């Protein structure tokens, strides 16, 4: 299998995407690639401009919808799906049964299946399974993320239990029963007539070391996943289904798994359910790639998208489903194997004239998403434009400033100095009371000029020393003021301790009040307090 990946595409360093949450990752990767090419990047709210006409969902929160513009044209994107994919294609692919009809007409191999309304009597589902032939798969007709998918079902009792679970989830009106196909499952991304990325999807699993318990192995596997920008939001959860699978293999969570023994924790292989993405773009046979391309071309208006297929025991590809709004994180950030630059391949299709317009030094620059989206969150704007990427060679330096330099007002002044010189970077408070300043821009003279301004605020600082270093790491467009993670953690800890103290004081006061109200003196003084309250009311009435 090889070592777990820790290196990604050169322009996708971890610091660039560490603050991008899971649901925003695909859109951010696409938008970042377009922005790096010098395209105008704008972020949109729901139903803004052309998005009124496009099929979208769950876009109440900003961060999913954006547009990219060159001098000649504009394209609109919902996550990874651009406007060259028609609504008809989206509707077809949203219905697994309809998708299979189109694929079958074009001679693409699919598993035999049948769709039934979810209120259909259990007996008819069982009969459908018998006609198809066990083993079967039961899943929602329009489901996603591997939710409510039950595989390798071999009995009528399992059919009825799966149907019950899907009904209770209330996520679909129709349920699909189809023939189970044994083999390895792949996600293949196709753009036009070309496969641009492929990965094998393995179910959530662990490998024993002869020492750790299964529970500990799951925890260790999740720690590995937390280092991956995509998999950090796809950890293995110890659900009842996982516990059942472990039990079926003769183990418990406290069992020590034998050295080098692999244990699948789930039957389904979805990445979002804890599965492992293994990049195999170069290793995948041409015949399987051709099947994937043929499947995409079978759907009218599907310019690009993901193909989920199983390579069966005979080495033939069987299409499971197509996804025009596919998540690409597993392909870009595989757990094992070579990363695939899917955003670049998609944008080559939409803006072929920009294919070679990125520069090596642009790998250092990125934009922070939350700051840009703030006007959309606050509803003060329906569209916001991201500051364009600087044109020209990027120069950058790091300054360590020592002395009495921790006043926030001084930091605000430094930020103003950077802005006035059209520089980007950050100001970071360090643990030794010094500050780190990153200054970057296209004019090296402005950086040198800024260095002199570090001394120019004696009222709010006492600068003792400025040490200059070269700087080649990534930096965010704009200027931010921040503290180190350790200082942030210490501040949070202090606030938590203050909150705990306040909660303790409140608890003690409430306890005293309860004790006081139950005391004899409180009860004996009740008539006096009542008479006082009546007297107050009478005085108010007489005054009115």
Tab-separated table of C-alpha atoms in Angstrom, residues 100-377:
chain	number	residue	atom	x	y	z
A	100	UNK	CA	-29.505	3.271	-15.711
A	101	UNK	CA	-31.999	3.548	-18.573
A	102	UNK	CA	-29.730	5.977	-20.439
A	103	UNK	CA	-26.655	3.856	-19.764
A	104	UNK	CA	-28.378	0.669	-20.887
A	105	UNK	CA	-29.490	2.309	-24.169
A	106	UNK	CA	-25.838	3.124	-24.923
A	107	UNK	CA	-24.649	-0.385	-24.131
A	108	UNK	CA	-22.971	0.494	-20.837
A	109	UNK	CA	-23.064	-2.355	-18.367
A	110	UNK	CA	-25.160	-1.788	-15.219
A	111	UNK	CA	-26.406	-4.048	-12.421
A	112	UNK	CA	-29.978	-5.276	-12.898
A	113	UNK	CA	-32.372	-3.419	-10.599
A	114	UNK	CA	-35.893	-2.314	-9.809
A	115	UNK	CA	-37.308	0.872	-8.282
A	116	UNK	CA	-40.391	0.767	-6.014
A	117	UNK	CA	-42.254	3.454	-4.021
A	118	UNK	CA	-41.116	3.327	-0.406
A	119	UNK	CA	-44.691	2.603	0.781
A	120	UNK	CA	-44.771	-0.608	-1.290
A	121	UNK	CA	-45.572	-3.671	0.888
A	122	UNK	CA	-42.517	-5.543	2.156
A	123	UNK	CA	-43.557	-8.701	0.270
A	124	UNK	CA	-43.139	-6.949	-3.082
A	125	UNK	CA	-39.611	-5.839	-2.196
A	126	UNK	CA	-38.777	-9.410	-1.229
A	127	UNK	CA	-40.267	-10.686	-4.506
A	128	UNK	CA	-38.257	-8.124	-6.494
A	129	UNK	CA	-35.081	-9.317	-4.796
A	130	UNK	CA	-35.899	-12.927	-5.673
A	131	UNK	CA	-36.453	-11.983	-9.325
A	132	UNK	CA	-33.144	-10.125	-9.475
A	133	UNK	CA	-31.341	-12.853	-7.560
A	134	UNK	CA	-29.464	-12.682	-4.289
A	135	UNK	CA	-27.227	-11.104	-3.160
A	136	UNK	CA	-28.684	-7.599	-3.662
A	137	UNK	CA	-28.140	-3.980	-2.695
A	138	UNK	CA	-30.931	-1.840	-1.207
A	139	UNK	CA	-30.618	1.954	-1.248
A	140	UNK	CA	-32.579	5.204	-1.725
A	141	UNK	CA	-33.255	6.062	-5.362
A	142	UNK	CA	-31.887	9.584	-4.925
A	143	UNK	CA	-29.469	9.092	-2.033
A	144	UNK	CA	-25.914	10.334	-1.617
A	145	UNK	CA	-22.848	10.075	0.674
A	146	UNK	CA	-23.496	6.355	1.183
A	147	UNK	CA	-26.417	7.027	3.519
A	148	UNK	CA	-28.880	4.158	3.972
A	149	UNK	CA	-27.060	1.859	1.541
A	150	UNK	CA	-27.253	-1.825	2.451
A	151	UNK	CA	-25.049	-4.181	0.456
A	152	UNK	CA	-24.580	-7.922	-0.011
A	153	UNK	CA	-28.064	-8.756	1.328
A	154	UNK	CA	-28.815	-12.469	1.091
A	155	UNK	CA	-32.119	-13.032	2.934
A	156	UNK	CA	-35.684	-11.713	2.952
A	157	UNK	CA	-35.269	-10.754	6.631
A	158	UNK	CA	-32.340	-8.486	5.737
A	159	UNK	CA	-34.413	-6.967	2.904
A	160	UNK	CA	-37.257	-6.088	5.283
A	161	UNK	CA	-34.869	-4.643	7.891
A	162	UNK	CA	-33.113	-2.471	5.264
A	163	UNK	CA	-36.446	-1.205	3.902
A	164	UNK	CA	-37.530	-0.323	7.440
A	165	UNK	CA	-34.356	1.684	8.079
A	166	UNK	CA	-34.663	3.601	4.792
A	167	UNK	CA	-38.313	4.431	5.471
A	168	UNK	CA	-37.502	5.738	8.932
A	169	UNK	CA	-34.793	8.030	7.556
A	170	UNK	CA	-37.466	9.800	5.430
A	171	UNK	CA	-34.884	10.787	2.808
A	172	UNK	CA	-36.507	9.280	-0.295
A	173	UNK	CA	-39.824	8.442	-1.912
A	174	UNK	CA	-38.517	5.462	-3.905
A	175	UNK	CA	-36.216	2.597	-3.001
A	176	UNK	CA	-33.895	0.837	-5.438
A	177	UNK	CA	-33.080	-2.856	-5.279
A	178	UNK	CA	-30.280	-3.982	-7.556
A	179	UNK	CA	-27.932	-6.909	-8.075
A	180	UNK	CA	-24.886	-6.884	-5.822
A	181	UNK	CA	-21.647	-6.879	-7.807
A	182	UNK	CA	-18.556	-8.185	-6.027
A	183	UNK	CA	-15.295	-6.423	-6.824
A	184	UNK	CA	-13.251	-3.269	-6.232
A	185	UNK	CA	-15.055	0.060	-6.287
A	186	UNK	CA	-13.627	3.128	-8.059
A	187	UNK	CA	-14.468	6.768	-8.539
A	188	UNK	CA	-13.285	8.039	-11.908
A	189	UNK	CA	-13.482	11.708	-12.891
A	190	UNK	CA	-14.105	12.430	-16.569
A	191	UNK	CA	-13.815	15.798	-18.315
A	192	UNK	CA	-14.973	15.779	-21.916
A	193	UNK	CA	-13.459	12.633	-23.401
A	194	UNK	CA	-10.628	12.253	-20.908
A	195	UNK	CA	-10.183	10.552	-17.535
A	196	UNK	CA	-8.368	13.096	-15.357
A	197	UNK	CA	-8.374	11.207	-12.064
A	198	UNK	CA	-9.231	7.808	-10.624
A	199	UNK	CA	-9.225	6.343	-7.143
A	200	UNK	CA	-10.147	3.074	-5.552
A	201	UNK	CA	-12.479	3.502	-2.597
A	202	UNK	CA	-11.905	1.066	0.221
A	203	UNK	CA	-14.432	0.695	3.054
A	204	UNK	CA	-13.479	2.048	6.467
A	205	UNK	CA	-10.820	-0.335	7.730
A	206	UNK	CA	-7.966	-0.892	10.147
A	207	UNK	CA	-4.827	-3.045	10.061
A	208	UNK	CA	-3.684	-4.837	13.203
A	209	UNK	CA	-0.272	-4.488	14.806
A	210	UNK	CA	-0.653	-7.294	17.355
A	211	UNK	CA	-0.647	-4.794	20.240
A	212	UNK	CA	-3.467	-2.235	19.981
A	213	UNK	CA	-7.145	-2.991	20.503
A	214	UNK	CA	-9.602	-2.402	17.682
A	215	UNK	CA	-10.805	0.735	19.480
A	216	UNK	CA	-7.229	2.043	19.670
A	217	UNK	CA	-6.582	1.177	16.008
A	218	UNK	CA	-9.669	3.170	14.983
A	219	UNK	CA	-8.425	6.126	17.030
A	220	UNK	CA	-4.979	5.876	15.408
A	221	UNK	CA	-6.535	5.691	11.926
A	222	UNK	CA	-8.603	8.783	12.665
A	223	UNK	CA	-5.456	10.644	13.754
A	224	UNK	CA	-3.993	9.867	10.315
A	225	UNK	CA	-7.168	11.125	8.653
A	226	UNK	CA	-7.005	14.385	10.603
A	227	UNK	CA	-3.753	15.201	8.763
A	228	UNK	CA	-5.583	14.998	5.418
A	229	UNK	CA	-7.504	18.122	4.261
A	230	UNK	CA	-10.350	15.996	2.862
A	231	UNK	CA	-10.462	13.148	5.356
A	232	UNK	CA	-10.402	15.369	8.447
A	233	UNK	CA	-14.191	15.578	8.067
A	234	UNK	CA	-14.566	11.861	7.214
A	235	UNK	CA	-13.482	10.123	10.379
A	236	UNK	CA	-14.506	6.571	11.257
A	237	UNK	CA	-17.475	6.654	13.607
A	238	UNK	CA	-18.097	3.721	15.919
A	239	UNK	CA	-21.765	3.243	15.076
A	240	UNK	CA	-24.023	0.287	15.819
A	241	UNK	CA	-23.365	-0.922	12.266
A	242	UNK	CA	-19.604	-0.826	12.838
A	243	UNK	CA	-19.970	-2.703	16.130
A	244	UNK	CA	-22.151	-5.295	14.386
A	245	UNK	CA	-19.568	-5.818	11.625
A	246	UNK	CA	-16.794	-6.190	14.200
A	247	UNK	CA	-18.891	-8.765	16.061
A	248	UNK	CA	-19.635	-10.646	12.819
A	249	UNK	CA	-15.872	-11.074	12.356
A	250	UNK	CA	-15.544	-12.542	15.845
A	251	UNK	CA	-14.124	-9.485	17.611
A	252	UNK	CA	-15.109	-6.711	20.022
A	253	UNK	CA	-13.790	-3.167	20.347
A	254	UNK	CA	-11.466	-4.418	23.082
A	255	UNK	CA	-10.014	-7.244	20.979
A	256	UNK	CA	-6.352	-7.015	19.902
A	257	UNK	CA	-6.226	-7.421	16.127
A	258	UNK	CA	-3.522	-9.749	14.822
A	259	UNK	CA	-0.452	-8.173	13.217
A	260	UNK	CA	-0.997	-7.190	9.537
A	261	UNK	CA	-4.613	-8.448	9.599
A	262	UNK	CA	-6.971	-6.078	7.760
A	263	UNK	CA	-10.498	-5.633	9.121
A	264	UNK	CA	-13.215	-3.863	7.125
A	265	UNK	CA	-15.493	-1.983	9.513
A	266	UNK	CA	-18.253	-1.304	6.943
A	267	UNK	CA	-19.494	-2.859	3.737
A	268	UNK	CA	-19.941	0.436	1.858
A	269	UNK	CA	-16.846	2.214	0.578
A	270	UNK	CA	-17.908	5.866	0.643
A	271	UNK	CA	-15.161	8.275	1.691
A	272	UNK	CA	-17.665	10.305	3.725
A	273	UNK	CA	-18.333	7.192	5.844
A	274	UNK	CA	-14.689	6.715	6.758
A	275	UNK	CA	-13.438	4.993	3.593
A	276	UNK	CA	-9.915	5.299	2.178
A	277	UNK	CA	-9.229	6.996	-1.197
A	278	UNK	CA	-6.337	5.341	-3.064
A	279	UNK	CA	-5.230	7.158	-6.216
A	280	UNK	CA	-4.738	4.784	-9.165
A	281	UNK	CA	-5.081	7.108	-12.158
A	282	UNK	CA	-1.990	5.825	-13.927
A	283	UNK	CA	-2.547	2.167	-12.988
A	284	UNK	CA	-6.198	1.874	-14.077
A	285	UNK	CA	-6.567	-0.170	-17.308
A	286	UNK	CA	-7.528	1.732	-20.453
A	287	UNK	CA	-10.576	-0.493	-20.917
A	288	UNK	CA	-12.019	0.660	-17.583
A	289	UNK	CA	-11.270	4.312	-18.381
A	290	UNK	CA	-13.081	3.914	-21.707
A	291	UNK	CA	-16.147	2.549	-19.897
A	292	UNK	CA	-16.188	5.627	-17.649
A	293	UNK	CA	-15.934	8.033	-20.605
A	294	UNK	CA	-18.702	6.167	-22.439
A	295	UNK	CA	-20.939	6.413	-19.356
A	296	UNK	CA	-20.546	10.200	-19.122
A	297	UNK	CA	-21.201	10.611	-22.840
A	298	UNK	CA	-24.408	8.561	-22.495
A	299	UNK	CA	-26.057	11.368	-20.481
A	300	UNK	CA	-27.169	14.403	-22.551
A	301	UNK	CA	-25.574	17.620	-21.303
A	302	UNK	CA	-23.108	15.967	-18.908
A	303	UNK	CA	-19.875	17.748	-19.850
A	304	UNK	CA	-17.924	16.376	-16.890
A	305	UNK	CA	-18.526	14.442	-13.710
A	306	UNK	CA	-17.657	11.481	-11.530
A	307	UNK	CA	-18.343	7.869	-12.429
A	308	UNK	CA	-18.705	5.344	-9.628
A	309	UNK	CA	-18.099	1.818	-10.890
A	310	UNK	CA	-17.115	-1.634	-9.737
A	311	UNK	CA	-14.529	-3.738	-11.529
A	312	UNK	CA	-15.975	-7.228	-11.160
A	313	UNK	CA	-14.195	-10.567	-10.816
A	314	UNK	CA	-13.856	-10.767	-14.615
A	315	UNK	CA	-12.130	-7.382	-14.823
A	316	UNK	CA	-15.149	-5.666	-16.417
A	317	UNK	CA	-16.501	-2.289	-15.345
A	318	UNK	CA	-20.064	-2.094	-14.036
A	319	UNK	CA	-21.481	1.422	-13.575
A	320	UNK	CA	-23.124	2.092	-10.206
A	321	UNK	CA	-23.967	5.780	-10.585
A	322	UNK	CA	-22.908	9.131	-12.054
A	323	UNK	CA	-22.443	12.369	-10.138
A	324	UNK	CA	-22.346	15.763	-11.904
A	325	UNK	CA	-21.734	17.606	-8.586
A	326	UNK	CA	-19.110	15.244	-7.278
A	327	UNK	CA	-16.839	15.749	-4.313
A	328	UNK	CA	-13.253	15.732	-5.545
A	329	UNK	CA	-11.365	15.934	-2.244
A	330	UNK	CA	-10.483	12.237	-2.249
A	331	UNK	CA	-8.930	12.557	-5.694
A	332	UNK	CA	-7.010	15.736	-4.863
A	333	UNK	CA	-5.984	14.516	-1.393
A	334	UNK	CA	-5.819	10.696	-1.608
A	335	UNK	CA	-4.753	8.764	1.462
A	336	UNK	CA	-2.369	6.791	-0.719
A	337	UNK	CA	-1.042	7.446	-4.217
A	338	UNK	CA	-0.482	10.429	-6.472
A	339	UNK	CA	-2.700	13.545	-6.000
A	340	UNK	CA	-4.867	14.486	-9.006
A	341	UNK	CA	-5.341	18.122	-10.023
A	342	UNK	CA	-9.048	17.851	-10.844
A	343	UNK	CA	-9.768	21.626	-10.507
A	344	UNK	CA	-7.120	22.396	-13.141
A	345	UNK	CA	-8.594	19.820	-15.542
A	346	UNK	CA	-12.116	21.238	-15.150
A	347	UNK	CA	-10.982	24.835	-15.645
A	348	UNK	CA	-8.907	23.843	-18.679
A	349	UNK	CA	-12.255	22.762	-20.147
A	350	UNK	CA	-14.056	26.022	-19.299
A	351	UNK	CA	-11.155	28.429	-19.885
A	352	UNK	CA	-8.662	26.634	-22.188
A	353	UNK	CA	-6.910	29.918	-22.932
A	354	UNK	CA	-5.737	30.113	-19.274
A	355	UNK	CA	-4.117	26.674	-19.177
A	356	UNK	CA	-0.551	27.968	-18.886
A	357	UNK	CA	-1.222	31.250	-17.093
A	358	UNK	CA	-0.129	30.272	-13.574
A	359	UNK	CA	3.361	31.073	-12.261
A	360	UNK	CA	5.562	29.141	-9.864
A	361	UNK	CA	5.583	31.966	-7.300
A	362	UNK	CA	1.770	31.953	-7.288
A	363	UNK	CA	1.995	28.721	-5.311
A	364	UNK	CA	2.764	30.945	-2.311
A	365	UNK	CA	-0.407	33.055	-2.515
A	366	UNK	CA	-3.928	32.223	-1.424
A	367	UNK	CA	-7.054	33.933	-0.134
A	368	UNK	CA	-8.874	33.371	3.151
A	369	UNK	CA	-12.474	32.361	2.584
A	370	UNK	CA	-14.267	33.450	5.754
A	371	UNK	CA	-13.156	37.091	5.537
A	372	UNK	CA	-14.279	37.334	1.928
A	373	UNK	CA	-17.664	35.743	2.635
A	374	UNK	CA	-18.472	37.975	5.616
A	375	UNK	CA	-20.644	40.456	3.575
A	376	UNK	CA	-22.670	37.478	2.308
A	377	UNK	CA	-23.083	36.038	5.798
